[in-house]
Amino acid sequence: MQYFSRGLCLATLAVAALCAPVVHAQEATRIGFVNIDRLLREATPAKAAQAKLEQEFARREKDIDAAGGALKAASERFEREALTMSESQRQTRQRQLLEQDREFQRKRREFQEDLNSRKQEELQQILDRANRVVKQVAEAEKYDVILQEAVYINPRLDLTDKVIKALSASK
């Protein structure tokens, strides 16, 4: 009896194994890929965000560049005039240049921090919109998986152009 039930189990497993490819073939998995780096370079909302940031920070960047130029000019002037100055004048000017340099470095650091913070805000908004668009494309075209990172992707699986068009069309 045991021998019979063991044989029945093996026969059942063999039939199941033979049928598995047929079942699997009927449920083909659809996979797509979206290149996020390319999307962030080419999509209209990404370009608009970049232009917005450039406009928003242009004045501060110009001010910092001017302060850097003034510091450089003052430093060069000090180098030229240092030989004709008294020791106390030279020390006073050095302290002024050091203070001016510290202030310049502080302003530049604050500018970079503010710029990076705003870039992250804008980037996050674009990524949120892009993810919604990717989900819409996936649902509309019945994709099972959409990847954003991969070592190699066959170009026929690349949905980046569709997502860029949809993202650029949606506001």
PDB file of C-alpha atoms in Angstrom:
ATOM      1  CA  MET A   1       0.000   0.000   0.000  1.00  0.00           C
ATOM      2  CA  GLN A   2       2.828   2.399   0.893  1.00  0.00           C
ATOM      3  CA  TYR A   3       4.540   1.610  -2.369  1.00  0.00           C
ATOM      4  CA  PHE A   4       1.326   2.396  -4.272  1.00  0.00           C
ATOM      5  CA  SER A   5       0.783   5.798  -2.550  1.00  0.00           C
ATOM      6  CA  ARG A   6       4.457   6.746  -3.067  1.00  0.00           C
ATOM      7  CA  GLY A   7       4.101   5.893  -6.764  1.00  0.00           C
ATOM      8  CA  LEU A   8       0.888   7.896  -6.975  1.00  0.00           C
ATOM      9  CA  CYS A   9       2.633  10.919  -5.405  1.00  0.00           C
ATOM     10  CA  LEU A  10       5.520  10.651  -7.866  1.00  0.00           C
ATOM     11  CA  ALA A  11       3.149  10.359 -10.800  1.00  0.00           C
ATOM     12  CA  THR A  12       1.195  13.398  -9.605  1.00  0.00           C
ATOM     13  CA  LEU A  13       4.401  15.426  -9.233  1.00  0.00           C
ATOM     14  CA  ALA A  14       5.562  14.395 -12.699  1.00  0.00           C
ATOM     15  CA  VAL A  15       2.247  15.460 -14.271  1.00  0.00           C
ATOM     16  CA  ALA A  16       2.364  18.754 -12.347  1.00  0.00           C
ATOM     17  CA  ALA A  17       5.938  19.369 -13.521  1.00  0.00           C
ATOM     18  CA  LEU A  18       4.953  18.755 -17.125  1.00  0.00           C
ATOM     19  CA  CYS A  19       1.955  21.078 -16.870  1.00  0.00           C
ATOM     20  CA  ALA A  20       3.843  23.885 -15.121  1.00  0.00           C
ATOM     21  CA  PRO A  21       5.435  25.305 -18.296  1.00  0.00           C
ATOM     22  CA  VAL A  22       2.016  25.444 -19.967  1.00  0.00           C
ATOM     23  CA  VAL A  23       0.528  27.364 -17.027  1.00  0.00           C
ATOM     24  CA  HIS A  24       3.569  29.626 -16.828  1.00  0.00           C
ATOM     25  CA  ALA A  25       3.448  30.373 -20.559  1.00  0.00           C
ATOM     26  CA  GLN A  26      -0.156  31.538 -20.250  1.00  0.00           C
ATOM     27  CA  GLU A  27       0.790  34.039 -17.515  1.00  0.00           C
ATOM     28  CA  ALA A  28       3.675  35.867 -19.193  1.00  0.00           C
ATOM     29  CA  THR A  29       5.162  38.580 -17.031  1.00  0.00           C
ATOM     30  CA  ARG A  30       5.478  41.997 -18.642  1.00  0.00           C
ATOM     31  CA  ILE A  31       8.556  43.911 -17.562  1.00  0.00           C
ATOM     32  CA  GLY A  32       9.518  47.461 -18.426  1.00  0.00           C
ATOM     33  CA  PHE A  33      12.311  49.869 -17.571  1.00  0.00           C
ATOM     34  CA  VAL A  34      12.483  53.626 -16.981  1.00  0.00           C
ATOM     35  CA  ASN A  35      15.807  55.484 -16.980  1.00  0.00           C
ATOM     36  CA  ILE A  36      15.303  58.057 -14.226  1.00  0.00           C
ATOM     37  CA  ASP A  37      18.526  59.953 -14.997  1.00  0.00           C
ATOM     38  CA  ARG A  38      17.451  60.474 -18.589  1.00  0.00           C
ATOM     39  CA  LEU A  39      13.948  61.392 -17.470  1.00  0.00           C
ATOM     40  CA  LEU A  40      15.369  64.076 -15.139  1.00  0.00           C
ATOM     41  CA  ARG A  41      17.476  65.488 -17.980  1.00  0.00           C
ATOM     42  CA  GLU A  42      14.915  65.436 -20.791  1.00  0.00           C
ATOM     43  CA  ALA A  43      11.421  65.846 -19.330  1.00  0.00           C
ATOM     44  CA  THR A  44       9.880  69.295 -19.660  1.00  0.00           C
ATOM     45  CA  PRO A  45       9.043  69.608 -15.923  1.00  0.00           C
ATOM     46  CA  ALA A  46      12.671  68.806 -15.042  1.00  0.00           C
ATOM     47  CA  LYS A  47      13.961  71.431 -17.457  1.00  0.00           C
ATOM     48  CA  ALA A  48      11.447  73.949 -16.081  1.00  0.00           C
ATOM     49  CA  ALA A  49      12.546  73.202 -12.510  1.00  0.00           C
ATOM     50  CA  GLN A  50      16.194  73.708 -13.480  1.00  0.00           C
ATOM     51  CA  ALA A  51      15.395  77.061 -15.124  1.00  0.00           C
ATOM     52  CA  LYS A  52      13.358  78.080 -12.068  1.00  0.00           C
ATOM     53  CA  LEU A  53      16.264  77.285  -9.744  1.00  0.00           C
ATOM     54  CA  GLU A  54      18.733  79.147 -11.939  1.00  0.00           C
ATOM     55  CA  GLN A  55      16.500  82.207 -11.926  1.00  0.00           C
ATOM     56  CA  GLU A  56      15.841  81.945  -8.185  1.00  0.00           C
ATOM     57  CA  PHE A  57      19.532  81.757  -7.263  1.00  0.00           C
ATOM     58  CA  ALA A  58      21.079  83.895 -10.017  1.00  0.00           C
ATOM     59  CA  ARG A  59      21.221  87.112  -7.980  1.00  0.00           C
ATOM     60  CA  ARG A  60      22.821  85.444  -4.953  1.00  0.00           C
ATOM     61  CA  GLU A  61      25.327  83.656  -7.156  1.00  0.00           C
ATOM     62  CA  LYS A  62      26.220  86.944  -8.828  1.00  0.00           C
ATOM     63  CA  ASP A  63      26.684  88.598  -5.408  1.00  0.00           C
ATOM     64  CA  ILE A  64      28.936  85.778  -4.236  1.00  0.00           C
ATOM     65  CA  ASP A  65      30.987  85.937  -7.428  1.00  0.00           C
ATOM     66  CA  ALA A  66      31.363  89.698  -6.946  1.00  0.00           C
ATOM     67  CA  ALA A  67      32.440  89.198  -3.318  1.00  0.00           C
ATOM     68  CA  GLY A  68      34.992  86.600  -4.477  1.00  0.00           C
ATOM     69  CA  GLY A  69      36.332  89.017  -7.075  1.00  0.00           C
ATOM     70  CA  ALA A  70      36.574  91.795  -4.501  1.00  0.00           C
ATOM     71  CA  LEU A  71      38.412  89.489  -2.092  1.00  0.00           C
ATOM     72  CA  LYS A  72      40.856  88.451  -4.798  1.00  0.00           C
ATOM     73  CA  ALA A  73      41.479  92.067  -5.810  1.00  0.00           C
ATOM     74  CA  ALA A  74      42.004  93.104  -2.172  1.00  0.00           C
ATOM     75  CA  SER A  75      44.410  90.206  -1.659  1.00  0.00           C
ATOM     76  CA  GLU A  76      46.411  91.120  -4.767  1.00  0.00           C
ATOM     77  CA  ARG A  77      46.493  94.770  -3.716  1.00  0.00           C
ATOM     78  CA  PHE A  78      47.746  93.734  -0.269  1.00  0.00           C
ATOM     79  CA  GLU A  79      50.497  91.594  -1.857  1.00  0.00           C
ATOM     80  CA  ARG A  80      51.667  94.551  -3.922  1.00  0.00           C
ATOM     81  CA  GLU A  81      51.514  97.090  -1.077  1.00  0.00           C
ATOM     82  CA  ALA A  82      52.711  94.856   1.788  1.00  0.00           C
ATOM     83  CA  LEU A  83      56.363  95.783   1.311  1.00  0.00           C
ATOM     84  CA  THR A  84      55.690  99.516   1.749  1.00  0.00           C
ATOM     85  CA  MET A  85      53.419  99.144   4.822  1.00  0.00           C
ATOM     86  CA  SER A  86      54.380  99.357   8.426  1.00  0.00           C
ATOM     87  CA  GLU A  87      54.122  96.158  10.505  1.00  0.00           C
ATOM     88  CA  SER A  88      50.939  97.304  12.267  1.00  0.00           C
ATOM     89  CA  GLN A  89      49.265  98.278   8.966  1.00  0.00           C
ATOM     90  CA  ARG A  90      50.241  94.932   7.468  1.00  0.00           C
ATOM     91  CA  GLN A  91      48.767  92.989  10.425  1.00  0.00           C
ATOM     92  CA  THR A  92      45.579  95.057  10.342  1.00  0.00           C
ATOM     93  CA  ARG A  93      45.098  94.446   6.610  1.00  0.00           C
ATOM     94  CA  GLN A  94      45.836  90.723   7.033  1.00  0.00           C
ATOM     95  CA  ARG A  95      43.165  90.473   9.739  1.00  0.00           C
ATOM     96  CA  GLN A  96      40.715  92.343   7.506  1.00  0.00           C
ATOM     97  CA  LEU A  97      41.469  89.997   4.593  1.00  0.00           C
ATOM     98  CA  LEU A  98      41.065  86.932   6.809  1.00  0.00           C
ATOM     99  CA  GLU A  99      37.731  88.227   8.097  1.00  0.00           C
ATOM    100  CA  GLN A 100      36.615  89.056   4.560  1.00  0.00           C
ATOM    101  CA  ASP A 101      37.633  85.547   3.434  1.00  0.00           C
ATOM    102  CA  ARG A 102      35.732  83.909   6.340  1.00  0.00           C
ATOM    103  CA  GLU A 103      32.637  85.927   5.484  1.00  0.00           C
ATOM    104  CA  PHE A 104      32.971  84.983   1.815  1.00  0.00           C
ATOM    105  CA  GLN A 105      33.363  81.273   2.662  1.00  0.00           C
ATOM    106  CA  ARG A 106      30.343  81.421   4.992  1.00  0.00           C
ATOM    107  CA  LYS A 107      28.163  83.053   2.320  1.00  0.00           C
ATOM    108  CA  ARG A 108      29.304  80.559  -0.305  1.00  0.00           C
ATOM    109  CA  ARG A 109      28.601  77.616   2.018  1.00  0.00           C
ATOM    110  CA  GLU A 110      25.118  78.966   2.886  1.00  0.00           C
ATOM    111  CA  PHE A 111      24.416  79.498  -0.804  1.00  0.00           C
ATOM    112  CA  GLN A 112      25.412  75.896  -1.632  1.00  0.00           C
ATOM    113  CA  GLU A 113      23.297  74.515   1.215  1.00  0.00           C
ATOM    114  CA  ASP A 114      20.260  76.547   0.158  1.00  0.00           C
ATOM    115  CA  LEU A 115      20.717  75.602  -3.493  1.00  0.00           C
ATOM    116  CA  ASN A 116      21.104  71.898  -2.668  1.00  0.00           C
ATOM    117  CA  SER A 117      18.044  72.002  -0.418  1.00  0.00           C
ATOM    118  CA  ARG A 118      15.904  73.602  -3.131  1.00  0.00           C
ATOM    119  CA  LYS A 119      17.236  71.167  -5.747  1.00  0.00           C
ATOM    120  CA  GLN A 120      16.190  68.277  -3.527  1.00  0.00           C
ATOM    121  CA  GLU A 121      12.707  69.774  -3.084  1.00  0.00           C
ATOM    122  CA  GLU A 122      12.244  70.228  -6.828  1.00  0.00           C
ATOM    123  CA  LEU A 123      13.737  66.813  -7.579  1.00  0.00           C
ATOM    124  CA  GLN A 124      11.389  65.134  -5.115  1.00  0.00           C
ATOM    125  CA  GLN A 125       8.352  66.816  -6.695  1.00  0.00           C
ATOM    126  CA  ILE A 126       9.428  65.687 -10.160  1.00  0.00           C
ATOM    127  CA  LEU A 127      10.137  62.144  -8.947  1.00  0.00           C
ATOM    128  CA  ASP A 128       6.714  61.975  -7.292  1.00  0.00           C
ATOM    129  CA  ARG A 129       5.050  63.058 -10.541  1.00  0.00           C
ATOM    130  CA  ALA A 130       7.220  60.668 -12.560  1.00  0.00           C
ATOM    131  CA  ASN A 131       6.314  57.752 -10.306  1.00  0.00           C
ATOM    132  CA  ARG A 132       2.609  58.529 -10.732  1.00  0.00           C
ATOM    133  CA  VAL A 133       3.061  58.622 -14.516  1.00  0.00           C
ATOM    134  CA  VAL A 134       5.032  55.359 -14.480  1.00  0.00           C
ATOM    135  CA  LYS A 135       2.244  53.746 -12.473  1.00  0.00           C
ATOM    136  CA  GLN A 136      -0.358  55.034 -14.944  1.00  0.00           C
ATOM    137  CA  VAL A 137       1.620  53.661 -17.910  1.00  0.00           C
ATOM    138  CA  ALA A 138       2.099  50.335 -16.116  1.00  0.00           C
ATOM    139  CA  GLU A 139      -1.604  50.019 -15.361  1.00  0.00           C
ATOM    140  CA  ALA A 140      -2.729  51.157 -18.816  1.00  0.00           C
ATOM    141  CA  GLU A 141      -0.396  48.778 -20.636  1.00  0.00           C
ATOM    142  CA  LYS A 142      -0.711  45.936 -18.104  1.00  0.00           C
ATOM    143  CA  TYR A 143       2.925  45.770 -16.970  1.00  0.00           C
ATOM    144  CA  ASP A 144       3.729  43.575 -13.974  1.00  0.00           C
ATOM    145  CA  VAL A 145       7.064  45.185 -13.102  1.00  0.00           C
ATOM    146  CA  ILE A 146       8.712  48.493 -13.993  1.00  0.00           C
ATOM    147  CA  LEU A 147      12.401  48.746 -13.053  1.00  0.00           C
ATOM    148  CA  GLN A 148      14.382  51.930 -12.503  1.00  0.00           C
ATOM    149  CA  GLU A 149      17.833  50.427 -11.904  1.00  0.00           C
ATOM    150  CA  ALA A 150      19.475  47.644 -13.886  1.00  0.00           C
ATOM    151  CA  VAL A 151      22.878  46.591 -15.162  1.00  0.00           C
ATOM    152  CA  TYR A 152      21.524  45.799 -18.626  1.00  0.00           C
ATOM    153  CA  ILE A 153      18.148  46.394 -20.236  1.00  0.00           C
ATOM    154  CA  ASN A 154      17.063  45.302 -23.682  1.00  0.00           C
ATOM    155  CA  PRO A 155      16.013  48.497 -25.511  1.00  0.00           C
ATOM    156  CA  ARG A 156      12.609  46.997 -26.353  1.00  0.00           C
ATOM    157  CA  LEU A 157      11.773  47.054 -22.615  1.00  0.00           C
ATOM    158  CA  ASP A 158      12.672  50.751 -22.226  1.00  0.00           C
ATOM    159  CA  LEU A 159       9.587  52.851 -21.470  1.00  0.00           C
ATOM    160  CA  THR A 160      11.512  56.059 -20.791  1.00  0.00           C
ATOM    161  CA  ASP A 161      10.309  57.847 -23.939  1.00  0.00           C
ATOM    162  CA  LYS A 162       6.659  57.062 -23.140  1.00  0.00           C
ATOM    163  CA  VAL A 163       7.062  58.301 -19.574  1.00  0.00           C
ATOM    164  CA  ILE A 164       8.859  61.487 -20.685  1.00  0.00           C
ATOM    165  CA  LYS A 165       6.068  62.246 -23.166  1.00  0.00           C
ATOM    166  CA  ALA A 166       3.359  61.551 -20.579  1.00  0.00           C
ATOM    167  CA  LEU A 167       5.152  63.547 -17.885  1.00  0.00           C
ATOM    168  CA  SER A 168       5.745  66.479 -20.225  1.00  0.00           C
ATOM    169  CA  ALA A 169       2.094  66.396 -21.324  1.00  0.00           C
ATOM    170  CA  SER A 170       0.730  66.349 -17.758  1.00  0.00           C
ATOM    171  CA  LYS A 171       0.927  69.516 -15.699  1.00  0.00           C
TER     172      LYS A 171
END
